[in-house]
Every structure is written in structure tokens, then in C-alpha cells.
Amino acid sequence: MNKDVTFALSSAGVGESVARGQLDRGGVAMNNKPATFTLDGKTIPFSAGQTLIQAAMAAGVYIPHLCYNPEFKPHGSCKLCTVKADGRHTSSCTHQAQDGMVVESDTKEINDERRALLQMLFVEGNHFCPSCEKSGNCQLQATAYEIGMMSPHFDHFFPDRPLDASHPDYLLDFNRCILCSLCVRASRDVDGKNVFALSGRGIKSHLIVNAKSGRLADTGFSGEDKAAHVCPVGVILKKRVGFAVPIGSRSFDEQPISATPHPGPAAATLPPHPQGACPVGPRSNAATLPPHPTVKDV
Amino acid sequence: MNAETKKLRVATTSLAGCFGCHISFLDIDERLLDLVQLVEFDRSPLTDIKTCGPCDIGIIEGGLCNAENVHVLREFRANCKILIALGACAVNGGLPAQRNHLSLSAILEEVYHAQHGLVDGFIPNDPELPLPLDKVHPIHEVVKVDYFIPGCPPSADAIWKVLTDLLAGKEPELGHGLIHYD
Ligand code: SF4
Ligand code: SF4
Ligand code: FES
């Protein structure tokens, strides 16, 4: 199913409206009052075709989200934006607002589910925030703060995901990819370059770079691209600017993500780091040592 | 019972950590004086008591990088009514866990044998030394942990907030500015 099809139907909800009442629920009530739904009891107006999250954002109400970016068509994959609309779980980034809808978002039940999703994202990758250039500007981290994620809860996967530092100006740290597809959408739909793609299924899903070598340096990627500026986490990183703004003085250190509707990337310049070679000597007594226990052996 | 005997007993330890969390704990500064009115310390680097007796609160800095860490953690869990993971390493493995995608023998060779300035270096193998684990783990992967204070290190204010919430019999909560992973 192409999600874009559902999204493009600006009159969606009309069919349902017959069953649900005397309203064209797609935007304007028959009595010509502006169409509204309630979000956690607050009345939210919307115009025809708007999704729940679009209307909520326009009204200044925060719904947690990661794969949604107002500049792009929704992807509906992270499920952080899940709300209960008339009692049913749905992604607010793909669900169109309908008149009279009763929507719950900031409830213990839904936030507990969001926390579990966040915890899974954290343990599936390698998120070592203290050394991450994105820390403090990262939407995953800031959303986890917002939802009160005190621990990753699950066992860590500790996957092995080598970096791609081949490009002169940009670094890819796949350890932090949450598969939101924003770089894919930006490169394909805005830059017209198709530099990125998601490959594999289920837990094997991963981000790939569209070059025979698989390396970013061998694509047409450049710092001017939209794709260079949309990653919500610390994967697509501009080189040589990482800690120009110190940790502690970044966007979400200043205010929580719920008060920061459209966070922008911190930009600054620093001189290049010297590159040193790592010496490797002859082999040692390693072969004679006892095997290292796993935590289960202790 | 007088107020003196009702003091809560607290034990602390640093496993695969850098002691930064303990230093941050001491950063509560003069509030330490308020704290010692309410608690007394059992096993801790602050007291130098070597084994953990029955306690109300156990505070663990650092994750698990060797067999001894696991034994100490189990000793704390067995003796402490409430166990708190203090800091990034205890919460998710932190810096030491950055070795997890490398083979341990390759790391030991690099550190003790192959690096600059090491002539005829060899990997220490004394029976006194605890065996390193093949991977570093956060503590909740081995025992049940009741509360977590993330941060590298958590700020003194975050530590103070959790402790005072607990001492007041409240569920600890860290709001914006106190909850940090970095
Ligand atoms: S991408 Fe975000 S959550 Fe992951 S390590 Fe970086 S700051 Fe932390
Ligand atoms: S690299 Fe960033 S933008 Fe691209 S899919 Fe991964 S998390 Fe999303
Ligand atoms: S923001 Fe809606 S599913 Fe990701």
C-alpha cells in the first residue's frame, strides 16, 4: 500500500461521516462553524486535509514524534506520534483530522507505550550520548527526556556498525540511525539524488548509501543538500564543528522539545583535528590467556 | 526509637566507572551536612568499609566490565532494599561499553602490546586480577534496579533531587534540566 495515496485524499472521512453524523467531517461542519476536534480536552481547529499532528502543531500543542517533519510527507514508521482517536490507536502524523473527533495524547497509557518505543530505539543502536556531537540537539534524546525515560530497560544489542568517514565534509555514524527515512525522503524528493535508502527487513533494516562502494564519498552528496540537514539524531554529521557549541548550551538544554517546535541544527566552525595513524605491532601472549567469561558465567 | 537509630543506611560503590559520579555526589556541597543528619554510610569509598551490610539504599556507579563487578553488584542487591543506578555507565554501559563491538583480545593486545613505547609488553594474567567480561553490561541487565539517575555524570542537583524525594517517601522525578544523558 502506498501511504501517499491515503494522505493525498483530501476529502477522506467523507464516507465515514454518513455513519457518524450529519457532518462533513473533513474540514467544515455543516453549520459552517470551523471544524474542530479535541486533543486531551483542548479544542483544536483544523482545515480540510490536515492530519492530527499538523493541526496540533498549528495550535501550538506538542505531540511527540520522530519520523515526522512538517516539511515532508509523513512516513508513519516510528509510532512515537501514536494517539488514541475516538478510542483507537493511530499515528497522528498520517491520520486526518475529522470534526468532533476525541483525541487523547498526553496520557499515562500512551506515554508508557512511547517510552517503550524509545527504549527499544536506544538498545537497538549504540547511543552513547556523552560523546555524541548531536547531544542536546537530538530529537530522540529530547523526546526521551520529555517522556521521562530514566533507563533503557531492555538488554542492549550493542550492534557493530562501522562509521563512514569517507566524505570530506560529512560523517555517517550509523550507530545512531533510527530509520526515520528523513534523509531518504530529502535526498529523493528535494535533492533529486537518491543518496540514501533503507534496506533489509525487521531487525535487519538498515540505512545504505547508494554507491557501488557503499561509501558516501562516492555519491553526489554535498553539504548543500537538504539531506545533510534533516537527520533528527546524530548520524549525518558535518565534520569539524561537533563541539563548537558546548554540551549544556544546546537547544534542548535551553528548553524542552515540547517548547521547541522546529529545532534547527547548531552550526559553527572549528579548525580541523589532526589525524594520527594507529600503530600496530607484533602479536602477543593473547593466545595463552584463559577465555573471557560472559556475564552469565559469573 | 530515637532519631539517631532511625537514620537510613546507604552504601555506594564504583564498578566500571571513573568515580566521576561519586565526585558529582560530593558536589552537593554543604547539603552533605543535611544528608548526614538523615543517613549513615555503610560500604562506600567514603567510609572504606569493604563489604556491604543490610542497607536501605545502595548506589551503584559504573557498569560491569569484569567478574568482580558482578559479585559486588550481587552483594549490593542482596543487601539493599532500594538499588539506584547512578550515571551513564551504570544505566547503559557508558564509555567502557564502547569496546563492545571489538574483540577483547584485540583490545588487550593494542593496550599492552602493540602501542607506541611498549617493548616486549604482555597482557597481565595474575590470578589476583578479576577476569574482564567479554562485553560490558549496564547493571539492570544482571539485577533488578529500582531507580536510575542518568547523566555523565548526573549533576549534584539531580542526585540530590532523587535522594531527597526518596527520603521524603516520594517517587523520585527529574524534570527538564535535571534529566540528562550527557
Ligand atoms: S543520536 Fe541522540 S540519543 Fe543517540 S547518542 Fe546521539 S544524542 Fe544520544
Ligand atoms: S540517518 Fe538520520 S535521517 Fe536518515 S534514516 Fe537514519 S535517523 Fe533518519
Ligand atoms: S512521527 Fe508519526 S509515525 Fe513517526
XYZ file of C-alpha atoms and ligand atoms in Angstrom:
500
model
C 0.000 0.000 0.000
C 1.285 3.392 -0.856
C 0.831 5.601 2.191
C 0.890 8.671 -0.025
C -2.422 7.596 -1.517
C -4.264 7.867 1.777
C -2.504 11.094 2.518
C -3.453 12.641 -0.805
C -7.165 12.069 -0.305
C -8.089 15.476 0.977
C -11.711 14.526 1.337
C -11.001 11.419 3.422
C -13.523 10.997 6.164
C -16.474 11.893 3.994
C -17.518 8.269 3.671
C -17.346 7.805 7.390
C -19.268 10.965 8.081
C -22.511 9.377 6.936
C -22.182 6.731 9.569
C -21.014 9.140 12.247
C -23.355 12.088 11.996
C -24.595 14.940 9.914
C -21.201 16.495 9.321
C -18.709 16.634 6.563
C -16.005 15.624 8.950
C -13.224 16.524 6.541
C -12.985 20.166 7.473
C -16.094 22.320 7.819
C -19.124 21.403 9.850
C -22.475 21.696 8.078
C -23.498 24.530 10.353
C -20.479 26.441 8.964
C -18.659 26.510 12.289
C -14.948 25.746 11.764
C -14.263 22.053 12.171
C -12.564 21.037 15.402
C -11.509 18.014 17.355
C -10.493 17.796 20.971
C -6.956 16.863 21.982
C -6.703 15.952 25.664
C -9.807 18.080 26.180
C -8.468 21.116 24.323
C -10.396 22.238 21.223
C -8.187 22.187 18.106
C -9.411 23.752 14.852
C -8.268 22.260 11.549
C -8.685 22.740 7.837
C -9.628 20.082 5.323
C -6.919 17.514 4.734
C -4.841 18.337 7.803
C -3.510 15.467 9.826
C -3.958 15.409 13.587
C -0.319 16.353 14.188
C -0.441 19.219 11.666
C -3.482 20.705 13.345
C -1.993 20.159 16.811
C 1.298 21.808 15.825
C -0.547 24.736 14.262
C -2.377 25.163 17.561
C 0.926 25.022 19.430
C 0.257 21.651 21.045
C 3.153 19.199 21.088
C 2.653 15.571 20.124
C 5.887 13.550 20.412
C 7.220 12.459 17.006
C 10.482 11.383 15.380
C 9.964 10.373 11.753
C 7.587 13.269 11.106
C 8.979 16.561 9.863
C 6.450 19.178 8.732
C 8.425 19.779 5.530
C 7.968 16.213 4.286
C 5.222 13.767 3.549
C 4.674 11.570 6.589
C 6.326 8.172 6.789
C 4.348 6.758 9.712
C 7.099 4.435 10.870
C 8.331 5.394 14.345
C 4.902 5.368 16.028
C 6.020 7.920 18.616
C 3.158 10.138 17.489
C 0.588 7.491 18.365
C -2.591 8.911 19.865
C -5.973 7.436 20.650
C -8.514 8.878 18.235
C -12.059 8.008 19.243
C -10.603 5.193 21.323
C -8.389 3.676 18.629
C -4.614 3.796 18.418
C -3.427 5.625 15.323
C -0.419 7.571 14.063
C -1.275 11.235 14.338
C 1.183 12.079 11.533
C -0.854 10.093 9.000
C -4.375 10.273 10.439
C -6.542 13.030 9.064
C -8.417 15.193 11.497
C -12.175 14.818 11.489
C -14.793 17.028 13.015
C -15.836 16.074 16.503
C -13.048 13.561 16.981
C -11.949 12.938 20.550
C -8.182 12.502 20.671
C -6.003 11.530 23.630
C -2.248 12.027 23.544
C -0.636 13.067 26.811
C -1.930 10.195 28.943
C -0.066 7.737 31.134
C -1.102 4.821 28.932
C 0.158 6.366 25.689
C 3.298 7.839 27.224
C 4.163 4.420 28.694
C 3.911 2.970 25.180
C 6.011 5.797 23.757
C 8.630 5.194 26.433
C 8.852 1.514 25.461
C 9.309 2.502 21.798
C 12.076 4.916 22.760
C 13.781 2.306 24.910
C 13.762 -0.125 22.002
C 15.307 2.503 19.739
C 18.033 3.143 22.293
C 19.019 -0.513 22.810
C 18.874 -1.428 19.121
C 21.575 1.077 18.239
C 24.578 2.408 20.113
C 23.570 5.655 21.779
C 26.410 6.900 23.897
C 25.182 10.464 24.365
C 28.178 11.848 26.322
C 30.377 11.532 23.212
C 27.703 12.268 20.603
C 28.045 15.510 18.691
C 24.278 15.731 18.483
C 23.693 15.523 22.226
C 21.490 18.400 23.330
C 20.261 18.945 19.764
C 18.975 15.405 19.300
C 15.264 14.778 18.928
C 15.493 11.172 20.112
C 17.241 12.225 23.302
C 14.991 15.238 23.860
C 11.875 13.147 23.320
C 13.192 10.600 25.823
C 13.699 13.439 28.331
C 10.180 14.662 27.633
C 8.683 11.199 28.202
C 10.829 10.667 31.310
C 12.883 7.732 30.074
C 15.147 7.051 33.053
C 16.699 3.842 31.720
C 16.868 1.797 28.517
C 15.064 -1.030 30.392
C 15.797 -3.709 27.779
C 19.031 -5.624 27.160
C 21.333 -3.811 24.761
C 22.092 -5.251 21.329
C 25.472 -3.497 21.101
C 25.487 -3.898 17.305
C 28.656 -3.461 15.275
C 28.067 -0.620 12.811
C 31.239 0.871 11.325
C 31.297 4.583 10.532
C 31.603 6.039 7.055
C 34.054 8.935 7.233
C 34.916 8.792 3.526
C 33.291 12.103 2.581
C 35.498 15.173 3.056
C 32.823 17.252 4.786
C 30.352 14.804 6.315
C 30.485 11.787 8.593
C 27.944 8.993 8.853
C 27.650 7.337 12.257
C 25.202 4.508 11.636
C 25.231 3.539 15.319
C 22.547 6.139 15.953
C 20.243 5.647 12.978
C 16.580 5.270 13.940
C 15.467 4.512 10.360
C 13.174 7.521 10.212
C 13.836 7.830 6.436
C 14.007 11.630 6.546
C 17.374 11.611 4.755
C 15.926 9.183 2.212
C 12.936 11.438 1.588
C 15.050 14.597 1.470
C 17.619 13.179 -0.926
C 14.998 11.643 -3.207
C 12.226 14.247 -3.113
C 14.127 17.511 -2.614
C 17.704 16.955 -3.792
C 16.747 14.518 -6.556
C 19.842 12.472 -5.762
C 18.679 9.260 -4.063
C 21.802 9.087 -1.957
C 20.183 7.132 0.882
C 17.841 4.153 1.154
C 16.536 1.833 3.825
C 17.402 -1.780 3.114
C 16.546 -5.112 4.748
C 13.534 -6.014 6.846
C 12.583 -6.117 10.509
C 15.551 -6.019 12.850
C 17.846 -6.278 9.821
C 16.630 -2.920 8.421
C 19.481 -0.524 7.953
C 20.446 2.614 6.124
C 22.507 2.202 2.973
C 24.342 4.645 0.742
C 23.606 4.447 -2.948
C 27.063 3.835 -4.423
C 28.732 0.680 -5.668
C 31.325 1.045 -2.917
C 28.607 1.875 -0.369
C 30.634 4.930 0.633
C 29.293 8.458 0.909
C 32.345 9.878 -0.862
C 31.307 8.001 -3.998
C 27.886 9.669 -4.221
C 26.892 13.158 -5.310
C 26.125 14.075 -1.660
C 27.066 17.595 -0.620
C 26.635 19.839 2.396
C 24.194 21.950 0.359
C 21.777 19.048 0.177
C 18.575 19.048 2.164
C 19.544 15.521 3.208
C 22.538 16.954 5.051
C 20.254 18.832 7.437
C 17.290 16.633 8.317
C 18.655 13.827 10.475
C 16.887 14.110 13.847
C 19.705 12.191 15.560
C 23.491 12.063 15.298
C 24.050 10.099 12.076
C 24.667 12.672 9.329
C 27.218 14.980 10.888
C 29.148 17.915 9.476
C 32.823 17.425 10.170
C 34.929 19.812 12.257
C 32.062 21.582 14.057
C 30.985 18.880 16.520
C 31.582 20.530 19.871
C 31.786 24.188 18.810
C 28.678 24.705 20.936
C 29.470 23.008 24.223
C 27.233 20.306 25.659
C 24.961 22.015 28.163
C 24.284 25.082 25.975
C 22.346 23.424 23.163
C 18.711 23.740 22.034
C 17.172 21.162 24.341
C 19.391 22.152 27.236
C 17.746 25.564 26.986
C 14.167 24.361 26.695
C 12.370 21.038 26.395
C 11.412 19.719 22.961
C 7.734 20.289 23.745
C 8.512 24.032 23.758
C 10.772 23.872 20.667
C 8.538 23.199 17.674
C 11.164 23.301 14.910
C 14.659 22.654 16.226
C 17.452 23.641 13.850
C 20.939 22.161 13.736
C 23.665 24.056 15.583
C 26.168 25.459 13.098
C 29.679 26.659 13.817
C 33.218 26.155 12.657
C 36.349 24.825 14.280
C 39.809 24.110 12.901
C 40.308 20.545 11.645
C 41.506 17.865 14.047
C 44.947 16.396 13.371
C 44.772 12.852 12.044
C 47.105 10.293 13.635
C 47.951 6.794 12.455
C 47.293 3.922 14.863
C 50.438 1.791 15.147
C 50.056 -1.985 15.172
C 52.917 -4.110 16.493
C 53.686 -7.847 16.502
C 51.284 -10.199 18.263
C 51.497 -11.032 21.943
C 50.687 -13.601 24.631
C 46.929 -13.305 23.952
C 46.647 -16.898 22.754
C 47.854 -18.232 26.125
C 45.227 -16.411 28.214
C 42.094 -18.054 29.625
C 38.845 -17.305 27.764
C 36.956 -14.232 28.935
C 33.735 -15.024 30.771
C 30.396 -13.694 29.665
C 28.244 -12.064 32.311
C 26.233 -15.307 32.511
C 29.312 -17.308 33.555
C 29.904 -15.224 36.685
C 13.470 4.684 68.944
C 15.357 7.959 68.832
C 16.118 9.910 65.674
C 19.700 8.653 65.672
C 18.748 4.974 65.262
C 16.254 5.752 62.503
C 18.934 7.034 60.123
C 18.775 5.347 56.750
C 21.800 3.229 55.877
C 23.333 3.940 52.470
C 26.054 2.028 50.623
C 27.811 3.225 47.468
C 30.334 1.730 45.087
C 32.028 2.407 41.772
C 32.223 -0.569 39.398
C 33.274 0.075 35.779
C 33.064 3.818 36.301
C 35.530 6.676 36.660
C 34.443 7.917 40.109
C 33.043 10.984 38.370
C 29.574 10.161 39.696
C 30.912 9.983 43.254
C 32.627 13.333 42.739
C 29.352 14.753 41.442
C 27.629 13.317 44.517
C 30.115 15.221 46.711
C 29.242 18.318 44.672
C 26.037 18.563 46.706
C 28.489 20.514 48.899
C 27.037 21.859 52.130
C 23.903 19.814 51.585
C 26.063 16.858 52.657
C 25.658 18.200 56.193
C 21.869 17.935 55.861
C 22.249 14.495 54.362
C 24.340 13.049 57.182
C 21.585 14.082 59.601
C 19.355 11.645 57.724
C 21.654 8.856 56.561
C 24.732 6.946 57.623
C 27.115 5.257 55.230
C 27.862 1.562 55.010
C 30.246 0.201 52.354
C 31.428 3.167 50.286
C 34.634 4.758 49.026
C 33.718 7.489 51.533
C 33.995 5.105 54.525
C 36.381 2.483 53.194
C 34.142 -0.278 54.621
C 34.864 -3.246 52.363
C 31.673 -5.308 52.452
C 28.074 -4.249 52.261
C 25.792 -4.990 55.233
C 21.997 -4.638 55.294
C 21.137 -1.204 53.884
C 18.141 0.881 52.904
C 19.711 2.358 49.779
C 22.534 1.094 47.568
C 24.018 3.419 44.954
C 25.947 1.881 42.062
C 28.219 3.905 39.816
C 29.593 2.158 36.725
C 28.627 -0.859 34.681
C 30.004 -4.396 34.674
C 33.314 -4.950 32.916
C 34.758 -7.816 34.967
C 33.743 -10.728 37.176
C 34.386 -8.833 40.405
C 31.953 -6.078 39.338
C 29.245 -8.732 39.056
C 29.980 -10.135 42.527
C 29.899 -6.669 44.122
C 26.668 -5.804 42.330
C 25.032 -9.013 43.587
C 26.256 -8.265 47.126
C 24.601 -4.841 46.933
C 21.363 -6.222 45.518
C 21.211 -8.876 48.263
C 21.700 -6.275 50.989
C 19.952 -3.113 49.788
C 16.206 -2.549 49.885
C 16.476 0.091 47.150
C 19.132 -0.077 44.450
C 19.960 3.012 42.386
C 21.950 3.062 39.124
C 23.967 6.284 39.207
C 25.262 7.684 35.918
C 25.554 6.715 32.265
C 27.859 3.709 32.786
C 25.541 2.049 35.313
C 22.493 2.950 33.202
C 23.669 1.877 29.733
C 27.300 0.751 29.971
C 28.636 4.183 29.087
C 32.191 4.736 27.918
C 33.525 1.269 28.889
C 30.781 -0.339 26.746
C 32.230 1.403 23.696
C 34.567 -1.596 23.492
C 31.675 -3.994 22.946
C 31.962 -4.147 19.172
C 35.643 -5.053 19.408
C 37.096 -8.374 20.477
C 38.555 -8.171 23.964
C 41.801 -9.898 22.987
C 42.348 -7.364 20.194
C 41.876 -4.538 22.714
C 44.252 -6.066 25.251
C 46.868 -6.556 22.563
C 46.517 -2.972 21.453
C 46.804 -1.639 25.001
C 49.526 -3.903 26.423
C 51.459 -4.996 23.407
C 51.132 -3.082 20.176
C 51.030 0.551 21.246
C 53.906 3.010 20.982
C 56.610 2.606 23.588
C 55.699 -0.950 24.615
C 58.680 -3.200 24.038
C 58.010 -6.858 24.868
C 54.750 -5.851 26.521
C 52.469 -8.647 27.628
C 48.880 -8.901 28.776
C 48.616 -9.109 32.598
C 47.466 -12.533 33.733
C 47.781 -12.518 37.522
C 45.200 -14.676 39.343
C 44.590 -11.682 41.649
C 43.188 -9.677 38.750
C 39.467 -10.063 38.098
C 38.803 -11.536 34.661
C 37.408 -8.993 32.204
C 33.999 -9.887 30.764
C 33.769 -10.372 27.032
C 31.293 -7.461 26.941
C 30.478 -4.562 29.268
C 26.902 -4.514 30.568
C 24.744 -1.961 32.347
C 23.671 -3.196 35.763
C 19.952 -3.649 35.013
C 20.891 -6.470 32.657
C 22.029 -8.534 35.679
C 19.987 -7.477 38.738
C 16.745 -5.615 39.307
C 17.370 -1.898 39.628
C 14.794 0.283 41.370
C 15.807 3.770 40.250
C 18.061 5.295 37.614
C 19.849 8.635 37.596
C 21.237 9.111 34.069
C 23.983 11.584 33.162
C 27.730 11.612 32.599
C 27.931 12.444 35.415
C 24.461 13.269 36.763
C 24.506 16.750 38.281
C 24.694 17.154 42.035
C 21.212 18.671 41.836
C 19.839 15.579 40.074
C 21.392 13.276 42.691
C 20.102 15.494 45.479
C 16.606 15.531 43.996
C 16.396 11.735 43.799
C 17.790 11.221 47.295
C 15.559 13.833 48.903
C 12.497 12.525 47.045
C 13.279 9.026 48.343
C 13.947 10.247 51.885
C 10.596 12.051 51.760
C 8.934 8.811 50.686
C 8.110 10.155 47.209
C 8.653 8.612 43.782
C 11.784 10.381 42.515
C 11.247 12.545 39.453
C 13.729 14.519 37.358
C 12.226 17.281 35.244
C 13.759 19.354 32.440
C 17.276 20.469 33.254
C 17.844 17.615 35.707
C 17.347 14.691 33.331
C 20.419 14.486 31.091
C 22.117 11.638 29.266
C 25.304 13.596 28.609
S 21.826 10.318 18.492
Fe 20.808 11.308 20.229
S 20.260 9.635 21.583
Fe 21.771 8.843 20.149
S 23.760 9.107 21.166
Fe 23.403 10.966 19.941
S 22.428 12.383 21.378
Fe 22.241 10.365 22.281
S 20.370 8.687 9.009
Fe 19.124 10.034 10.271
S 17.636 10.858 8.821
Fe 18.493 9.053 7.855
S 17.116 7.364 8.416
Fe 18.784 7.393 9.918
S 17.978 8.633 11.603
Fe 16.690 9.070 9.816
S 6.005 10.652 13.760
Fe 4.221 9.567 13.227
S 4.908 7.542 12.995
Fe 6.791 8.666 13.333
